[in-house]
């Protein structure tokens, strides 16, 4: 699936550009976006190193396990395949908390660490059921405060920059719930096919 | 309520660092060694991430700069008008799942052209704030741990994005009409 999307986007783009006369823009985009990717990873590297460093201390000081104990009933329902007392639970929980509070910089390293722990549990090239659930919840983007949007609205002179916050919370809550339901349906369908 | 949440977002990170370091020191843990150990893990994740992110970003930007997206929107415009979807929002809806920076650019363009307090402006703000970039999350999260078979993650993610767009249009129409 990823192969088709990846190659497809580029193939469609280049073919279309040949007929559309935008090939010079495409040529420029190839190099500028490769450069942009490097910049992005450099930005990400600094927060990854800092956060995973701090979180390692938090893990050894048993702060993470205390945090996850509180949310365990919910998180273990969402991830029935994961061992209940494994540190991965704490990383998943703290990733969700960071996302909800709009701390994107903290959420990504925690999420990646959670993925690493899940990978070690399964040790396979295939995405596990828990990984898919985790990803889907992350892409749904549950949030309480859309900081970037509020900043943009202020910049363009909104008289009520925060008036879309309530709508955003409602929409992202609904999409998160829907994402969890769709994920379950897909999983159950797959299980049924396996059993037939 | 919003002020409170802003305050929490502002002090959460420094406060968390303070708590972790204080408890770690109190428990006589080798805090600095642990920090470096965790940091090394972060570094190796970033390195394994780089080719995934670069490949994906290049492919997406070829697609975007070719202008095929604008062409597609023109093509489906009559259909959208028929089902009462404002066509101005379509570029954002199509960009949001594949590129976060592009979506942000589209959102600021919509806010500038239509005004943040217009229907389109409010809808764009809600859409921009209420979902994450599906393809980016999948690339980064799976890329960092070397998962090649991603299961249903992309399908579910894109389906959720579609439902998010429909929900946003419904809710904003309901709230601001």
CSV table of C-alpha atoms in Angstrom, one decimal:
chain,number,residue,atom,x,y,z
A,1,UNK,CA,0.0,0.0,0.0
A,2,UNK,CA,2.7,2.4,1.0
A,3,UNK,CA,4.7,1.5,-2.2
A,4,UNK,CA,1.8,2.4,-4.4
A,5,UNK,CA,1.1,5.7,-2.7
A,6,UNK,CA,4.7,6.7,-2.7
A,7,UNK,CA,5.5,5.8,-6.3
A,8,UNK,CA,2.0,6.8,-7.4
A,9,UNK,CA,2.3,10.3,-6.1
A,10,UNK,CA,5.6,10.9,-7.9
A,11,UNK,CA,4.6,9.2,-11.2
A,12,UNK,CA,1.3,11.0,-11.4
A,13,UNK,CA,3.0,14.3,-10.6
A,14,UNK,CA,5.8,13.9,-13.1
A,15,UNK,CA,3.5,12.7,-15.9
A,16,UNK,CA,1.0,15.5,-15.3
A,17,UNK,CA,3.8,18.1,-15.1
A,18,UNK,CA,5.1,17.0,-18.5
A,19,UNK,CA,1.7,17.9,-20.1
A,20,UNK,CA,0.9,20.8,-17.8
A,21,UNK,CA,4.1,22.7,-18.4
A,22,UNK,CA,5.0,22.6,-14.7
A,23,UNK,CA,8.1,20.4,-15.0
A,24,UNK,CA,10.5,23.1,-13.9
A,25,UNK,CA,8.5,23.5,-10.7
A,26,UNK,CA,8.6,19.8,-10.2
A,27,UNK,CA,12.4,19.8,-10.8
A,28,UNK,CA,12.8,22.5,-8.2
A,29,UNK,CA,10.5,20.7,-5.7
A,30,UNK,CA,12.5,17.5,-5.8
A,31,UNK,CA,15.6,19.3,-4.4
A,32,UNK,CA,13.9,21.8,-2.1
A,33,UNK,CA,11.8,19.1,-0.5
A,34,UNK,CA,14.8,16.8,0.1
A,35,UNK,CA,16.5,19.7,1.8
A,36,UNK,CA,13.3,20.4,3.8
A,37,UNK,CA,13.2,16.8,5.0
A,38,UNK,CA,16.7,17.1,6.4
A,39,UNK,CA,15.8,20.3,8.2
A,40,UNK,CA,12.7,18.6,9.6
A,41,UNK,CA,14.7,15.6,10.9
A,42,UNK,CA,17.3,17.9,12.5
A,43,UNK,CA,14.5,19.7,14.3
A,44,UNK,CA,13.0,16.3,15.3
A,45,UNK,CA,16.4,15.0,16.4
A,46,UNK,CA,16.9,17.6,19.1
A,47,UNK,CA,13.5,16.9,20.7
A,48,UNK,CA,14.0,13.2,20.3
A,49,UNK,CA,17.3,13.2,22.2
A,50,UNK,CA,16.0,15.6,24.9
A,51,UNK,CA,12.7,13.9,25.5
A,52,UNK,CA,13.8,10.3,25.4
A,53,UNK,CA,16.7,11.3,27.8
A,54,UNK,CA,14.2,12.8,30.3
A,55,UNK,CA,11.8,9.9,29.8
A,56,UNK,CA,14.5,7.4,30.5
A,57,UNK,CA,15.0,9.0,34.0
A,58,UNK,CA,11.2,9.1,34.4
A,59,UNK,CA,11.0,5.4,33.6
A,60,UNK,CA,13.7,4.4,36.0
A,61,UNK,CA,12.2,6.6,38.8
A,62,UNK,CA,8.9,4.8,38.3
A,63,UNK,CA,7.1,8.0,37.4
A,64,UNK,CA,5.8,6.6,34.1
A,65,UNK,CA,4.4,3.5,35.8
A,66,UNK,CA,2.5,5.7,38.3
A,67,UNK,CA,1.1,7.7,35.4
A,68,UNK,CA,0.0,4.7,33.5
A,69,UNK,CA,-1.6,3.0,36.5
A,70,UNK,CA,-4.1,5.8,36.6
A,71,UNK,CA,-5.2,5.4,33.0
A,72,UNK,CA,-4.7,1.6,32.9
A,73,UNK,CA,-8.4,0.7,32.7
A,74,UNK,CA,-8.9,2.7,29.5
A,75,UNK,CA,-5.6,2.1,27.8
A,76,UNK,CA,-5.7,-1.7,28.4
A,77,UNK,CA,-9.1,-1.9,26.9
A,78,UNK,CA,-7.8,-0.1,23.8
A,79,UNK,CA,-4.8,-2.3,23.6
A,80,UNK,CA,-5.9,-5.8,24.7
A,81,UNK,CA,-2.9,-7.5,23.1
A,82,UNK,CA,-0.3,-5.6,25.2
A,83,UNK,CA,0.9,-6.9,28.6
A,84,UNK,CA,-0.7,-4.8,31.2
A,85,UNK,CA,2.4,-4.1,33.3
A,86,UNK,CA,4.8,-3.4,30.5
A,87,UNK,CA,6.5,0.0,30.2
A,88,UNK,CA,4.9,0.4,26.7
A,89,UNK,CA,1.6,1.2,28.5
A,90,UNK,CA,3.2,4.2,30.1
A,91,UNK,CA,4.6,5.5,26.8
A,92,UNK,CA,1.3,5.2,25.1
A,93,UNK,CA,-0.5,7.0,27.9
A,94,UNK,CA,2.0,9.8,28.0
A,95,UNK,CA,1.8,10.2,24.2
A,96,UNK,CA,-1.9,10.6,24.4
A,97,UNK,CA,-1.7,13.1,27.3
A,98,UNK,CA,0.9,15.2,25.4
A,99,UNK,CA,-1.2,15.1,22.2
A,100,UNK,CA,-4.4,16.2,24.1
A,101,UNK,CA,-2.6,19.2,25.6
A,102,UNK,CA,-1.1,20.1,22.2
A,103,UNK,CA,2.4,19.3,23.2
A,104,UNK,CA,3.4,18.0,19.8
A,105,UNK,CA,7.1,18.3,20.5
A,106,UNK,CA,6.8,16.0,23.5
A,107,UNK,CA,4.2,13.7,21.9
A,108,UNK,CA,6.3,12.5,18.9
A,109,UNK,CA,9.3,11.1,20.9
A,110,UNK,CA,6.9,9.4,23.3
A,111,UNK,CA,5.0,7.9,20.4
A,112,UNK,CA,8.1,6.7,18.7
A,113,UNK,CA,9.3,5.1,21.9
A,114,UNK,CA,6.0,3.4,22.3
A,115,UNK,CA,6.3,2.0,18.8
A,116,UNK,CA,9.8,0.7,19.6
A,117,UNK,CA,8.5,-1.1,22.7
A,118,UNK,CA,5.7,-2.6,20.7
A,119,UNK,CA,8.1,-3.7,18.0
A,120,UNK,CA,10.3,-5.5,20.6
A,121,UNK,CA,7.2,-7.3,21.9
A,122,UNK,CA,6.3,-8.7,18.5
A,123,UNK,CA,9.7,-8.6,16.7
A,124,UNK,CA,8.1,-8.7,13.2
A,125,UNK,CA,8.2,-6.6,10.1
A,126,UNK,CA,4.4,-6.5,10.1
A,127,UNK,CA,2.5,-3.9,12.0
A,128,UNK,CA,0.8,-5.5,15.0
A,129,UNK,CA,-2.8,-4.9,15.9
A,130,UNK,CA,-1.8,-2.6,18.8
A,131,UNK,CA,0.5,-0.6,16.5
A,132,UNK,CA,-2.3,0.0,14.0
A,133,UNK,CA,-4.7,1.1,16.8
A,134,UNK,CA,-2.0,3.4,18.3
A,135,UNK,CA,-1.3,5.0,14.9
A,136,UNK,CA,-5.0,5.5,14.1
A,137,UNK,CA,-5.6,7.3,17.4
A,138,UNK,CA,-2.6,9.5,16.7
A,139,UNK,CA,-3.7,10.4,13.2
A,140,UNK,CA,-7.2,11.3,14.5
A,141,UNK,CA,-5.4,14.0,16.5
A,142,UNK,CA,-7.5,14.4,19.6
A,143,UNK,CA,-6.7,17.9,21.0
A,144,UNK,CA,-7.9,20.4,23.6
A,145,UNK,CA,-6.2,23.5,22.3
A,146,UNK,CA,-5.2,24.0,18.7
A,147,UNK,CA,-2.4,26.5,19.4
A,148,UNK,CA,-1.2,27.0,15.8
A,149,UNK,CA,-4.7,27.7,14.5
A,150,UNK,CA,-5.4,30.3,17.2
A,151,UNK,CA,-2.1,32.0,16.4
A,152,UNK,CA,-3.0,32.1,12.7
A,153,UNK,CA,-6.4,33.5,13.5
A,154,UNK,CA,-4.9,36.3,15.6
A,155,UNK,CA,-2.4,37.0,12.8
A,156,UNK,CA,-5.3,37.5,10.3
A,157,UNK,CA,-7.2,39.8,12.6
A,158,UNK,CA,-10.0,37.6,13.9
A,159,UNK,CA,-12.3,39.3,16.4
A,160,UNK,CA,-12.7,36.0,18.3
A,161,UNK,CA,-9.6,33.9,17.7
A,162,UNK,CA,-10.6,31.1,20.1
A,163,UNK,CA,-14.3,30.7,18.9
A,164,UNK,CA,-13.5,27.6,16.9
A,165,UNK,CA,-11.9,25.8,19.8
A,166,UNK,CA,-15.2,24.2,21.0
A,167,UNK,CA,-15.9,23.0,17.5
A,168,UNK,CA,-12.4,21.6,17.1
A,169,UNK,CA,-12.7,19.7,20.4
A,170,UNK,CA,-16.0,18.2,19.3
A,171,UNK,CA,-14.8,17.3,15.8
A,172,UNK,CA,-11.5,15.7,17.1
A,173,UNK,CA,-13.3,13.8,19.8
A,174,UNK,CA,-15.8,12.4,17.3
A,175,UNK,CA,-13.1,11.5,14.8
A,176,UNK,CA,-11.0,9.7,17.5
A,177,UNK,CA,-14.0,7.6,18.6
A,178,UNK,CA,-14.8,6.8,15.0
A,179,UNK,CA,-11.2,5.9,14.3
A,180,UNK,CA,-11.2,3.4,17.2
A,181,UNK,CA,-14.5,1.9,16.0
A,182,UNK,CA,-13.3,1.6,12.4
A,183,UNK,CA,-10.1,0.0,13.6
A,184,UNK,CA,-12.0,-2.5,15.6
A,185,UNK,CA,-14.3,-3.4,12.7
A,186,UNK,CA,-11.3,-3.9,10.4
A,187,UNK,CA,-9.6,-6.1,13.0
A,188,UNK,CA,-12.7,-8.2,13.7
A,189,UNK,CA,-13.3,-8.6,9.9
A,190,UNK,CA,-9.7,-9.8,9.5
A,191,UNK,CA,-10.1,-12.3,12.4
A,192,UNK,CA,-13.3,-13.7,10.9
A,193,UNK,CA,-11.6,-14.2,7.5
A,194,UNK,CA,-8.8,-16.0,9.3
A,195,UNK,CA,-11.1,-18.3,11.1
A,196,UNK,CA,-13.2,-19.3,8.0
B,1,UNK,CA,-11.4,27.4,30.5
B,2,UNK,CA,-9.2,28.2,27.4
B,3,UNK,CA,-6.9,30.4,29.5
B,4,UNK,CA,-6.5,27.5,32.0
B,5,UNK,CA,-5.6,25.1,29.2
B,6,UNK,CA,-3.2,27.6,27.7
B,7,UNK,CA,-1.5,28.0,31.0
B,8,UNK,CA,-1.3,24.2,31.5
B,9,UNK,CA,0.2,23.8,28.0
B,10,UNK,CA,2.8,26.5,28.8
B,11,UNK,CA,4.0,25.2,32.2
B,12,UNK,CA,3.5,21.4,31.6
B,13,UNK,CA,6.9,20.7,30.0
B,14,UNK,CA,9.1,22.7,32.4
B,15,UNK,CA,7.1,21.4,35.3
B,16,UNK,CA,7.4,17.8,34.1
B,17,UNK,CA,11.2,18.2,33.7
B,18,UNK,CA,11.4,19.6,37.2
B,19,UNK,CA,9.4,16.7,38.7
B,20,UNK,CA,11.4,14.0,36.9
B,21,UNK,CA,14.8,15.5,37.9
B,22,UNK,CA,13.7,16.0,41.5
B,23,UNK,CA,12.4,12.5,42.0
B,24,UNK,CA,15.3,11.0,40.1
B,25,UNK,CA,17.8,12.9,42.3
B,26,UNK,CA,15.8,12.0,45.5
B,27,UNK,CA,15.9,8.3,44.5
B,28,UNK,CA,19.7,8.6,44.0
B,29,UNK,CA,19.5,7.6,40.4
B,30,UNK,CA,22.4,8.3,38.0
B,31,UNK,CA,20.2,11.0,36.2
B,32,UNK,CA,22.9,12.2,33.8
B,33,UNK,CA,23.8,8.7,32.6
B,34,UNK,CA,20.2,7.8,32.2
B,35,UNK,CA,19.6,11.0,30.2
B,36,UNK,CA,22.5,10.2,27.8
B,37,UNK,CA,21.4,6.6,27.5
B,38,UNK,CA,17.8,7.6,26.5
B,39,UNK,CA,19.2,10.4,24.3
B,40,UNK,CA,21.2,7.9,22.3
B,41,UNK,CA,18.1,6.0,21.6
B,42,UNK,CA,16.5,9.2,20.3
B,43,UNK,CA,19.4,9.8,18.0
B,44,UNK,CA,19.3,6.3,16.4
B,45,UNK,CA,15.6,6.7,15.9
B,46,UNK,CA,16.1,10.0,14.1
B,47,UNK,CA,18.7,8.5,11.8
B,48,UNK,CA,16.5,5.5,10.8
B,49,UNK,CA,13.7,8.0,10.3
B,50,UNK,CA,15.5,10.2,7.8
B,51,UNK,CA,15.2,8.2,4.5
B,52,UNK,CA,11.6,7.5,5.2
B,53,UNK,CA,10.7,11.1,5.7
B,54,UNK,CA,12.9,12.3,2.8
B,55,UNK,CA,11.4,9.8,0.3
B,56,UNK,CA,7.9,10.6,1.3
B,57,UNK,CA,8.3,14.4,1.3
B,58,UNK,CA,10.0,14.4,-2.1
B,59,UNK,CA,7.2,12.3,-3.6
B,60,UNK,CA,4.5,14.5,-2.0
B,61,UNK,CA,6.1,17.7,-3.2
B,62,UNK,CA,6.4,16.4,-6.8
B,63,UNK,CA,2.7,15.7,-6.7
B,64,UNK,CA,1.9,19.1,-5.3
B,65,UNK,CA,4.1,21.2,-7.5
B,66,UNK,CA,2.8,19.5,-10.7
B,67,UNK,CA,-0.6,21.2,-10.2
B,68,UNK,CA,-2.5,18.0,-10.5
B,69,UNK,CA,-4.4,18.8,-7.3
B,70,UNK,CA,-5.9,22.0,-8.7
B,71,UNK,CA,-6.9,20.1,-11.8
B,72,UNK,CA,-8.7,17.4,-9.7
B,73,UNK,CA,-10.5,20.1,-7.7
B,74,UNK,CA,-11.8,21.8,-10.9
B,75,UNK,CA,-12.9,18.4,-12.1
B,76,UNK,CA,-15.0,17.5,-9.0
B,77,UNK,CA,-16.3,21.1,-8.4
B,78,UNK,CA,-19.8,20.6,-9.9
B,79,UNK,CA,-20.3,17.5,-7.8
B,80,UNK,CA,-19.3,19.3,-4.6
B,81,UNK,CA,-21.7,22.2,-5.3
B,82,UNK,CA,-24.5,19.6,-5.7
B,83,UNK,CA,-23.9,18.2,-2.2
B,84,UNK,CA,-23.4,21.6,-0.6
B,85,UNK,CA,-19.7,21.3,0.1
B,86,UNK,CA,-18.0,24.7,-0.3
B,87,UNK,CA,-15.3,24.0,-3.0
B,88,UNK,CA,-12.9,26.5,-1.4
B,89,UNK,CA,-12.3,24.1,1.4
B,90,UNK,CA,-11.4,21.1,-0.9
B,91,UNK,CA,-7.7,21.9,-1.3
B,92,UNK,CA,-7.3,21.9,2.5
B,93,UNK,CA,-9.3,18.7,2.8
B,94,UNK,CA,-7.1,17.0,0.2
B,95,UNK,CA,-3.8,18.4,1.5
B,96,UNK,CA,-4.4,17.8,5.2
B,97,UNK,CA,-3.9,14.0,5.2
B,98,UNK,CA,-0.7,14.1,3.1
B,99,UNK,CA,1.3,17.2,4.1
B,100,UNK,CA,1.1,19.1,7.4
B,101,UNK,CA,3.2,22.1,6.2
B,102,UNK,CA,1.2,22.3,2.9
B,103,UNK,CA,-2.1,22.2,4.9
B,104,UNK,CA,-0.9,25.0,7.1
B,105,UNK,CA,-0.1,27.1,4.1
B,106,UNK,CA,-3.5,26.4,2.6
B,107,UNK,CA,-5.2,27.3,5.9
B,108,UNK,CA,-3.4,30.6,6.2
B,109,UNK,CA,-4.2,31.4,2.6
B,110,UNK,CA,-7.9,30.7,3.2
B,111,UNK,CA,-7.9,32.8,6.4
B,112,UNK,CA,-6.3,35.7,4.5
B,113,UNK,CA,-8.6,35.5,1.5
B,114,UNK,CA,-11.9,34.9,3.3
B,115,UNK,CA,-11.2,36.3,6.7
B,116,UNK,CA,-10.9,34.2,9.9
B,117,UNK,CA,-14.4,35.0,11.0
B,118,UNK,CA,-16.1,33.9,7.7
B,119,UNK,CA,-17.8,30.5,7.3
B,120,UNK,CA,-14.8,29.3,5.2
B,121,UNK,CA,-12.4,30.7,7.7
B,122,UNK,CA,-14.0,29.0,10.7
B,123,UNK,CA,-14.3,25.7,8.8
B,124,UNK,CA,-10.7,25.9,7.7
B,125,UNK,CA,-9.6,26.6,11.3
B,126,UNK,CA,-11.6,23.7,12.6
B,127,UNK,CA,-10.3,21.3,10.0
B,128,UNK,CA,-6.7,22.4,10.5
B,129,UNK,CA,-6.9,22.0,14.3
B,130,UNK,CA,-8.8,18.8,14.6
B,131,UNK,CA,-6.7,16.2,12.8
B,132,UNK,CA,-3.1,15.2,12.4
B,133,UNK,CA,-1.3,14.5,9.1
B,134,UNK,CA,-2.1,10.9,8.5
B,135,UNK,CA,0.6,10.1,6.0
B,136,UNK,CA,3.2,11.9,8.1
B,137,UNK,CA,2.3,10.1,11.3
B,138,UNK,CA,2.4,6.8,9.5
B,139,UNK,CA,5.7,7.5,7.8
B,140,UNK,CA,7.4,8.7,10.9
B,141,UNK,CA,6.0,6.1,13.4
B,142,UNK,CA,6.4,3.1,11.2
B,143,UNK,CA,9.6,4.3,9.7
B,144,UNK,CA,11.3,4.8,13.0
B,145,UNK,CA,10.9,1.1,13.9
B,146,UNK,CA,11.3,-0.4,10.4
B,147,UNK,CA,7.8,-1.7,9.9
B,148,UNK,CA,7.2,-2.6,6.2
B,149,UNK,CA,3.7,-4.1,6.3
B,150,UNK,CA,1.5,-1.4,7.8
B,151,UNK,CA,-1.8,-3.4,7.9
B,152,UNK,CA,-4.9,-1.3,7.8
B,153,UNK,CA,-3.4,1.8,9.3
B,154,UNK,CA,-3.5,3.9,6.2
B,155,UNK,CA,-7.0,2.8,5.2
B,156,UNK,CA,-8.4,3.5,8.6
B,157,UNK,CA,-6.5,6.8,8.9
B,158,UNK,CA,-7.8,8.2,5.5
B,159,UNK,CA,-11.4,7.0,6.2
B,160,UNK,CA,-11.2,8.8,9.5
B,161,UNK,CA,-10.0,11.9,7.8
B,162,UNK,CA,-13.0,11.8,5.5
B,163,UNK,CA,-15.4,11.4,8.4
B,164,UNK,CA,-13.6,14.3,10.1
B,165,UNK,CA,-14.2,16.6,7.2
B,166,UNK,CA,-17.9,15.7,7.1
B,167,UNK,CA,-18.2,16.2,10.8
B,168,UNK,CA,-16.4,19.5,10.7
B,169,UNK,CA,-18.8,20.9,8.0
B,170,UNK,CA,-21.8,19.7,9.9
B,171,UNK,CA,-20.7,21.0,13.3
B,172,UNK,CA,-19.6,24.4,11.9
B,173,UNK,CA,-22.8,24.8,10.0
B,174,UNK,CA,-24.7,23.9,13.2
B,175,UNK,CA,-22.6,26.3,15.5
B,176,UNK,CA,-22.3,29.3,13.2
B,177,UNK,CA,-24.7,28.5,10.4
